[in-house]
PDB file of C-alpha atoms in Angstrom:
ATOM      1  CA  MET A  69     278.713 -46.473 203.615  1.00 63.00           C
ATOM      2  CA  LYS A  70     278.467 -43.422 205.072  1.00 67.00           C
ATOM      3  CA  PRO A  71     281.681 -41.997 206.419  1.00 66.00           C
ATOM      4  CA  THR A  72     281.924 -41.921 210.360  1.00 69.00           C
ATOM      5  CA  ARG A  73     284.998 -40.404 210.939  1.00 76.00           C
ATOM      6  CA  PHE A  74     285.619 -36.348 209.927  1.00 78.00           C
ATOM      7  CA  ILE A  75     288.322 -37.349 208.504  1.00 82.00           C
ATOM      8  CA  ASP A  76     286.743 -39.950 205.620  1.00 74.00           C
ATOM      9  CA  SER A  77     284.136 -37.399 204.750  1.00 79.00           C
ATOM     10  CA  VAL A  78     287.121 -34.460 204.047  1.00 82.00           C
ATOM     11  CA  ASN A  79     288.294 -37.864 201.990  1.00 85.00           C
ATOM     12  CA  CYS A  80     284.938 -38.315 200.361  1.00 82.00           C
ATOM     13  CA  ALA A  81     284.562 -35.095 199.413  1.00 86.00           C
ATOM     14  CA  ILE A  82     288.364 -34.428 198.145  1.00 87.00           C
ATOM     15  CA  GLU A  83     287.125 -37.630 196.078  1.00 89.00           C
ATOM     16  CA  GLY A  84     283.888 -36.141 195.248  1.00 87.00           C
ATOM     17  CA  ILE A  85     286.100 -32.576 193.475  1.00 88.00           C
ATOM     18  CA  ILE A  86     288.771 -34.962 191.711  1.00 89.00           C
ATOM     19  CA  HIS A  87     286.161 -37.103 189.857  1.00 88.00           C
ATOM     20  CA  THR A  88     284.553 -33.970 188.586  1.00 89.00           C
ATOM     21  CA  ALA A  89     287.682 -32.015 187.686  1.00 89.00           C
ATOM     22  CA  ARG A  90     289.184 -35.357 185.980  1.00 90.00           C
ATOM     23  CA  THR A  91     285.655 -35.869 183.987  1.00 88.00           C
ATOM     24  CA  GLN A  92     284.426 -32.411 183.392  1.00 89.00           C
ATOM     25  CA  LYS A  93     286.214 -30.346 180.952  1.00 89.00           C
ATOM     26  CA  HIS A  94     284.449 -26.622 181.814  1.00 89.00           C
ATOM     27  CA  MET A  95     285.401 -27.508 185.969  1.00 90.00           C
ATOM     28  CA  ARG A  96     289.176 -27.674 184.803  1.00 91.00           C
ATOM     29  CA  ARG A  97     287.961 -24.135 182.797  1.00 90.00           C
ATOM     30  CA  HIS A  98     287.046 -23.162 186.208  1.00 91.00           C
ATOM     31  CA  PHE A  99     290.549 -24.471 188.363  1.00 92.00           C
ATOM     32  CA  LEU A 100     292.575 -23.126 184.966  1.00 92.00           C
ATOM     33  CA  ALA A 101     290.496 -19.526 185.554  1.00 91.00           C
ATOM     34  CA  ALA A 102     290.855 -19.289 189.171  1.00 91.00           C
ATOM     35  CA  LEU A 103     294.431 -20.571 189.049  1.00 91.00           C
ATOM     36  CA  PHE A 104     294.783 -17.140 186.612  1.00 91.00           C
ATOM     37  CA  LEU A 105     292.767 -14.948 188.798  1.00 90.00           C
ATOM     38  CA  PHE A 106     293.960 -15.417 192.066  1.00 90.00           C
ATOM     39  CA  PRO A 107     298.004 -14.520 191.398  1.00 91.00           C
ATOM     40  CA  LEU A 108     296.491 -11.712 189.154  1.00 89.00           C
ATOM     41  CA  MET A 109     294.799 -10.133 192.232  1.00 90.00           C
ATOM     42  CA  LEU A 110     297.393 -10.256 194.243  1.00 88.00           C
ATOM     43  CA  LEU A 111     299.327  -8.464 191.565  1.00 89.00           C
ATOM     44  CA  LEU A 112     296.858  -6.170 191.369  1.00 88.00           C
ATOM     45  CA  ARG A 113     296.962  -5.406 194.956  1.00 89.00           C
ATOM     46  CA  VAL A 114     293.333  -5.415 195.334  1.00 88.00           C
ATOM     47  CA  THR A 115     291.495  -4.343 198.557  1.00 90.00           C
ATOM     48  CA  GLU A 116     291.151  -7.106 201.141  1.00 90.00           C
ATOM     49  CA  THR A 117     287.307  -7.017 200.399  1.00 91.00           C
ATOM     50  CA  GLU A 118     287.442  -7.289 196.341  1.00 90.00           C
ATOM     51  CA  PHE A 119     289.529 -10.199 196.889  1.00 91.00           C
ATOM     52  CA  ILE A 120     286.771 -11.738 199.181  1.00 92.00           C
ATOM     53  CA  LEU A 121     284.252 -10.902 196.931  1.00 92.00           C
ATOM     54  CA  ILE A 122     286.032 -12.619 193.921  1.00 92.00           C
ATOM     55  CA  SER A 123     286.721 -15.469 196.018  1.00 92.00           C
ATOM     56  CA  ILE A 124     283.523 -15.596 197.449  1.00 93.00           C
ATOM     57  CA  SER A 125     281.991 -15.602 193.514  1.00 92.00           C
ATOM     58  CA  VAL A 126     284.839 -18.161 192.364  1.00 92.00           C
ATOM     59  CA  CYS A 127     283.832 -20.484 195.067  1.00 92.00           C
ATOM     60  CA  PHE A 128     280.033 -20.406 193.818  1.00 93.00           C
ATOM     61  CA  VAL A 129     280.865 -21.059 190.616  1.00 93.00           C
ATOM     62  CA  LEU A 130     283.215 -24.362 191.108  1.00 93.00           C
ATOM     63  CA  PHE A 131     280.448 -24.981 193.487  1.00 93.00           C
ATOM     64  CA  ALA A 132     277.286 -24.869 191.039  1.00 93.00           C
ATOM     65  CA  GLU A 133     279.782 -27.242 188.717  1.00 93.00           C
ATOM     66  CA  LEU A 134     280.142 -29.745 191.771  1.00 93.00           C
ATOM     67  CA  MET A 135     276.037 -30.025 191.876  1.00 93.00           C
ATOM     68  CA  ASN A 136     275.705 -29.812 188.276  1.00 92.00           C
ATOM     69  CA  THR A 137     277.905 -33.036 188.192  1.00 92.00           C
ATOM     70  CA  ALA A 138     275.995 -34.483 190.998  1.00 92.00           C
ATOM     71  CA  VAL A 139     272.812 -34.101 189.222  1.00 92.00           C
ATOM     72  CA  GLU A 140     273.972 -35.560 185.794  1.00 90.00           C
ATOM     73  CA  ALA A 141     275.487 -38.824 188.152  1.00 90.00           C
ATOM     74  CA  VAL A 142     271.882 -39.217 189.711  1.00 90.00           C
ATOM     75  CA  VAL A 143     270.019 -38.805 186.713  1.00 90.00           C
ATOM     76  CA  ASP A 144     271.769 -41.417 184.708  1.00 87.00           C
ATOM     77  CA  LEU A 145     271.761 -43.722 187.622  1.00 87.00           C
ATOM     78  CA  VAL A 146     268.255 -43.705 187.081  1.00 86.00           C
ATOM     79  CA  THR A 147     267.713 -43.744 183.550  1.00 81.00           C
ATOM     80  CA  THR A 148     270.594 -43.346 180.640  1.00 79.00           C
ATOM     81  CA  GLU A 149     268.012 -43.626 177.815  1.00 82.00           C
ATOM     82  CA  TYR A 150     266.321 -39.961 176.586  1.00 84.00           C
ATOM     83  CA  HIS A 151     263.660 -38.537 179.388  1.00 84.00           C
ATOM     84  CA  PRO A 152     261.675 -35.293 179.280  1.00 87.00           C
ATOM     85  CA  GLN A 153     261.789 -34.515 183.312  1.00 89.00           C
ATOM     86  CA  ALA A 154     266.000 -35.880 182.665  1.00 88.00           C
ATOM     87  CA  LYS A 155     266.829 -33.459 180.487  1.00 89.00           C
ATOM     88  CA  ILE A 156     264.918 -30.737 182.367  1.00 91.00           C
ATOM     89  CA  ALA A 157     267.029 -31.996 185.615  1.00 90.00           C
ATOM     90  CA  LYS A 158     270.007 -31.341 183.581  1.00 90.00           C
ATOM     91  CA  ASP A 159     269.299 -27.933 181.800  1.00 92.00           C
ATOM     92  CA  VAL A 160     268.474 -26.851 185.126  1.00 93.00           C
ATOM     93  CA  ALA A 161     271.494 -27.988 186.881  1.00 91.00           C
ATOM     94  CA  ALA A 162     274.006 -26.485 183.691  1.00 92.00           C
ATOM     95  CA  GLY A 163     271.365 -23.308 183.893  1.00 93.00           C
ATOM     96  CA  ALA A 164     272.585 -23.190 187.540  1.00 92.00           C
ATOM     97  CA  VAL A 165     276.873 -23.103 186.335  1.00 93.00           C
ATOM     98  CA  LEU A 166     275.614 -20.243 184.103  1.00 92.00           C
ATOM     99  CA  VAL A 167     273.993 -18.141 186.265  1.00 94.00           C
ATOM    100  CA  ALA A 168     277.052 -18.502 189.036  1.00 93.00           C
ATOM    101  CA  SER A 169     279.240 -18.278 186.166  1.00 92.00           C
ATOM    102  CA  ILE A 170     277.759 -14.837 185.175  1.00 93.00           C
ATOM    103  CA  GLY A 171     277.497 -13.192 188.043  1.00 93.00           C
ATOM    104  CA  ALA A 172     281.092 -14.171 188.903  1.00 92.00           C
ATOM    105  CA  ALA A 173     281.963 -12.230 186.099  1.00 91.00           C
ATOM    106  CA  VAL A 174     280.162  -8.815 186.305  1.00 91.00           C
ATOM    107  CA  MET A 175     281.806  -9.370 189.952  1.00 92.00           C
ATOM    108  CA  GLY A 176     284.743  -9.145 188.190  1.00 90.00           C
ATOM    109  CA  TYR A 177     284.680  -6.888 186.280  1.00 90.00           C
ATOM    110  CA  LEU A 178     283.302  -4.294 189.127  1.00 90.00           C
ATOM    111  CA  VAL A 179     286.446  -5.533 190.579  1.00 90.00           C
ATOM    112  CA  LEU A 180     289.155  -5.460 188.530  1.00 89.00           C
ATOM    113  CA  SER A 181     288.436  -2.983 185.697  1.00 88.00           C
ATOM    114  CA  LYS A 182     289.221   0.084 187.702  1.00 88.00           C
ATOM    115  CA  TYR A 183     293.000  -2.388 187.799  1.00 89.00           C
ATOM    116  CA  ILE A 184     293.252  -3.178 184.299  1.00 88.00           C
ATOM    117  CA  PHE A 185     291.644  -0.599 182.686  1.00 87.00           C
ATOM    118  CA  PRO A 186     294.253   2.335 183.026  1.00 87.00           C
ATOM    119  CA  ILE A 187     296.846  -0.087 181.888  1.00 86.00           C
ATOM    120  CA  TYR A 188     295.147  -1.217 179.070  1.00 85.00           C
ATOM    121  CA  LYS A 189     293.976   2.264 177.868  1.00 85.00           C
ATOM    122  CA  GLU A 190     298.208   3.032 178.189  1.00 83.00           C
ATOM    123  CA  ALA A 191     298.693   0.116 175.777  1.00 82.00           C
ATOM    124  CA  LEU A 192     296.275   1.242 173.645  1.00 81.00           C
ATOM    125  CA  GLY A 193     297.566   4.705 173.634  1.00 77.00           C
ATOM    126  CA  VAL A 194     301.091   3.595 172.874  1.00 76.00           C
ATOM    127  CA  VAL A 195     299.962   2.641 169.122  1.00 71.00           C
ATOM    128  CA  GLY A 196     297.763   5.545 168.823  1.00 70.00           C
ATOM    129  CA  ASN A 197     294.590   6.455 167.181  1.00 75.00           C
ATOM    130  CA  PRO A 198     294.854   5.016 163.726  1.00 74.00           C
ATOM    131  CA  SER A 199     293.850   7.610 160.656  1.00 76.00           C
ATOM    132  CA  GLU A 200     291.175   6.854 157.650  1.00 79.00           C
ATOM    133  CA  MET A 201     293.860   5.703 155.268  1.00 83.00           C
ATOM    134  CA  GLY A 202     295.301   3.032 157.926  1.00 79.00           C
ATOM    135  CA  THR A 203     292.183   1.737 158.721  1.00 84.00           C
ATOM    136  CA  LEU A 204     291.209   1.042 155.246  1.00 87.00           C
ATOM    137  CA  VAL A 205     294.644  -0.491 153.706  1.00 87.00           C
ATOM    138  CA  SER A 206     294.247  -2.601 157.245  1.00 87.00           C
ATOM    139  CA  LEU A 207     290.969  -4.350 156.231  1.00 89.00           C
ATOM    140  CA  LEU A 208     292.247  -4.525 152.810  1.00 91.00           C
ATOM    141  CA  THR A 209     295.576  -6.273 153.926  1.00 89.00           C
ATOM    142  CA  VAL A 210     293.744  -8.524 156.126  1.00 89.00           C
ATOM    143  CA  VAL A 211     291.117  -9.979 153.436  1.00 88.00           C
ATOM    144  CA  ILE A 212     294.063 -10.252 150.766  1.00 89.00           C
ATOM    145  CA  VAL A 213     296.712 -12.107 153.128  1.00 89.00           C
ATOM    146  CA  VAL A 214     293.703 -14.959 154.185  1.00 87.00           C
ATOM    147  CA  VAL A 215     293.081 -15.619 150.195  1.00 85.00           C
ATOM    148  CA  ILE A 216     296.346 -16.040 149.744  1.00 85.00           C
ATOM    149  CA  LEU A 217     296.447 -18.434 152.673  1.00 85.00           C
ATOM    150  CA  LYS A 218     293.578 -20.093 151.721  1.00 82.00           C
ATOM    151  CA  ALA A 219     295.232 -20.650 148.637  1.00 80.00           C
ATOM    152  CA  ILE A 220     298.486 -21.691 149.709  1.00 81.00           C
ATOM    153  CA  SER A 221     296.431 -24.011 152.598  1.00 74.00           C
ATOM    154  CA  GLY A 222     294.613 -25.759 149.571  1.00 68.00           C
ATOM    155  CA  THR A 223     291.108 -25.789 151.667  1.00 64.00           C
ATOM    156  CA  GLY A 224     287.862 -24.375 151.207  1.00 62.00           C
ATOM    157  CA  THR A 225     286.171 -21.572 149.581  1.00 60.00           C
ATOM    158  CA  PRO A 226     287.113 -17.385 150.098  1.00 56.00           C
ATOM    159  CA  LEU A 227     283.230 -17.114 151.853  1.00 59.00           C
ATOM    160  CA  GLU A 228     283.230 -20.765 153.773  1.00 64.00           C
ATOM    161  CA  GLY A 229     286.082 -22.789 155.389  1.00 65.00           C
ATOM    162  CA  GLY A 230     289.634 -23.083 154.930  1.00 70.00           C
ATOM    163  CA  LEU A 231     292.810 -22.075 157.029  1.00 77.00           C
ATOM    164  CA  PRO A 232     292.413 -19.200 158.277  1.00 83.00           C
ATOM    165  CA  SER A 233     288.726 -18.001 158.946  1.00 86.00           C
ATOM    166  CA  GLY A 234     288.381 -15.206 157.104  1.00 86.00           C
ATOM    167  CA  HIS A 235     285.281 -13.881 159.480  1.00 88.00           C
ATOM    168  CA  ALA A 236     287.316 -14.448 162.419  1.00 90.00           C
ATOM    169  CA  ALA A 237     290.524 -12.437 160.455  1.00 91.00           C
ATOM    170  CA  VAL A 238     288.410  -9.200 160.073  1.00 91.00           C
ATOM    171  CA  ALA A 239     285.525  -9.506 162.734  1.00 92.00           C
ATOM    172  CA  PHE A 240     289.213  -9.213 164.866  1.00 94.00           C
ATOM    173  CA  SER A 241     290.282  -6.780 162.661  1.00 93.00           C
ATOM    174  CA  VAL A 242     287.152  -4.444 163.084  1.00 93.00           C
ATOM    175  CA  ALA A 243     287.923  -4.698 166.552  1.00 93.00           C
ATOM    176  CA  THR A 244     291.321  -4.176 166.710  1.00 92.00           C
ATOM    177  CA  VAL A 245     290.706  -0.681 164.969  1.00 91.00           C
ATOM    178  CA  VAL A 246     287.798   0.520 166.932  1.00 91.00           C
ATOM    179  CA  SER A 247     289.757  -0.110 170.052  1.00 90.00           C
ATOM    180  CA  LEU A 248     292.821   2.529 168.705  1.00 89.00           C
ATOM    181  CA  SER A 249     289.850   5.091 167.019  1.00 87.00           C
ATOM    182  CA  THR A 250     288.012   5.038 170.602  1.00 86.00           C
ATOM    183  CA  GLN A 251     290.511   3.689 173.363  1.00 86.00           C
ATOM    184  CA  ASN A 252     287.877   3.149 175.574  1.00 88.00           C
ATOM    185  CA  PRO A 253     288.581  -0.031 177.331  1.00 88.00           C
ATOM    186  CA  LEU A 254     284.622  -1.089 177.910  1.00 88.00           C
ATOM    187  CA  ILE A 255     284.158  -0.030 174.071  1.00 90.00           C
ATOM    188  CA  SER A 256     286.821  -2.062 173.187  1.00 90.00           C
ATOM    189  CA  VAL A 257     285.980  -5.468 175.930  1.00 90.00           C
ATOM    190  CA  LEU A 258     282.233  -5.043 174.074  1.00 92.00           C
ATOM    191  CA  THR A 259     283.666  -5.225 169.727  1.00 93.00           C
ATOM    192  CA  ILE A 260     286.441  -7.709 171.238  1.00 93.00           C
ATOM    193  CA  ALA A 261     283.575  -9.723 172.409  1.00 93.00           C
ATOM    194  CA  LEU A 262     281.625  -9.402 169.449  1.00 93.00           C
ATOM    195  CA  ALA A 263     284.232 -10.838 167.145  1.00 93.00           C
ATOM    196  CA  VAL A 264     284.507 -13.756 170.048  1.00 93.00           C
ATOM    197  CA  MET A 265     281.152 -13.724 168.795  1.00 93.00           C
ATOM    198  CA  VAL A 266     281.400 -14.092 165.129  1.00 91.00           C
ATOM    199  CA  SER A 267     284.474 -16.481 165.333  1.00 90.00           C
ATOM    200  CA  HIS A 268     282.334 -18.938 167.897  1.00 90.00           C
ATOM    201  CA  SER A 269     279.751 -18.952 164.896  1.00 88.00           C
ATOM    202  CA  ARG A 270     281.923 -20.744 162.753  1.00 86.00           C
ATOM    203  CA  LEU A 271     282.947 -23.280 164.580  1.00 85.00           C
ATOM    204  CA  LEU A 272     278.742 -23.727 165.794  1.00 86.00           C
ATOM    205  CA  LEU A 273     278.329 -24.698 162.262  1.00 83.00           C
ATOM    206  CA  HIS A 274     281.208 -26.943 162.013  1.00 82.00           C
ATOM    207  CA  ILE A 275     282.205 -24.253 158.960  1.00 83.00           C
ATOM    208  CA  HIS A 276     286.220 -23.923 160.712  1.00 83.00           C
ATOM    209  CA  SER A 277     288.074 -25.840 162.860  1.00 85.00           C
ATOM    210  CA  MET A 278     289.857 -23.969 166.622  1.00 87.00           C
ATOM    211  CA  ARG A 279     293.145 -23.720 164.470  1.00 87.00           C
ATOM    212  CA  GLU A 280     291.254 -21.731 161.340  1.00 87.00           C
ATOM    213  CA  VAL A 281     289.108 -19.635 163.646  1.00 90.00           C
ATOM    214  CA  LEU A 282     292.608 -18.885 166.683  1.00 91.00           C
ATOM    215  CA  LEU A 283     294.454 -18.414 162.926  1.00 90.00           C
ATOM    216  CA  GLY A 284     292.562 -16.177 161.922  1.00 89.00           C
ATOM    217  CA  ALA A 285     292.425 -13.663 164.943  1.00 92.00           C
ATOM    218  CA  VAL A 286     295.973 -14.103 165.103  1.00 92.00           C
ATOM    219  CA  THR A 287     296.312 -12.601 161.593  1.00 92.00           C
ATOM    220  CA  GLY A 288     293.414 -10.121 162.149  1.00 92.00           C
ATOM    221  CA  ILE A 289     295.053  -9.105 164.441  1.00 92.00           C
ATOM    222  CA  ALA A 290     298.880  -9.195 163.824  1.00 92.00           C
ATOM    223  CA  ILE A 291     298.266  -7.348 160.734  1.00 92.00           C
ATOM    224  CA  THR A 292     295.882  -4.579 161.622  1.00 90.00           C
ATOM    225  CA  LEU A 293     298.614  -3.275 164.584  1.00 89.00           C
ATOM    226  CA  LEU A 294     301.345  -3.802 161.974  1.00 88.00           C
ATOM    227  CA  ILE A 295     299.776  -1.359 159.080  1.00 88.00           C
ATOM    228  CA  MET A 296     299.129   0.802 161.850  1.00 84.00           C
ATOM    229  CA  PHE A 297     302.537   0.576 163.450  1.00 82.00           C
ATOM    230  CA  LEU A 298     303.860   1.566 159.903  1.00 80.00           C
ATOM    231  CA  PHE A 299     301.325   4.315 159.111  1.00 77.00           C
ATOM    232  CA  ARG A 300     302.833   5.997 162.195  1.00 71.00           C
ATOM    233  CA  TYR A 301     306.540   5.377 161.734  1.00 66.00           C
ATOM    234  CA  TYR A 302     306.165   7.154 158.116  1.00 63.00           C
ATOM    235  CA  GLN A 303     303.601   9.651 159.082  1.00 60.00           C
TER     236      GLN A 303
END
């Protein structure tokens, strides 16, 4: 029955939001991102206009996810069997979430980069520019450590599977080297994005688990930073 009181309508709306958060992992991730983003904006002391723009972007992403869930529920109510039109409806609704997320990401970058990038650049400068020898030693050390860890874990092969992910380790090692070499926050973010894409491909191919990929990423970053610090200290 359609609610007749305003408070009942509000309760129904809240129940819809709670249902979406409970059943949709992407909605939970959006809420977690918002939970991190809003205190960050206060910490960075963004302007009122910038706060409004990002808030609108966040709300639009949440709105798109709610509509996506509603479309999926209606389609499943009509039919639970595969149908081309049902697939189109769900794909288009998911596409709306993707478009909203991309827009929010662009907005967040344009607003927050001028606050975060100077801090990030200063942090990169603490380690300093890596030497050619330091770069080669870092990459070779990462590969050797990955092989040793795979031998200890007794899983996978040198090029496929096992703990940790060698592709993720090398990709994030390279991203770390490029970040330190250029000390350019934008280039650093782009190379890290490429490392994430390489790591994600290992998950899509079902070659590695999330745990193996994360361990590989941490291994690559930690060893590279350690070698860079050692080279800087002894130079």
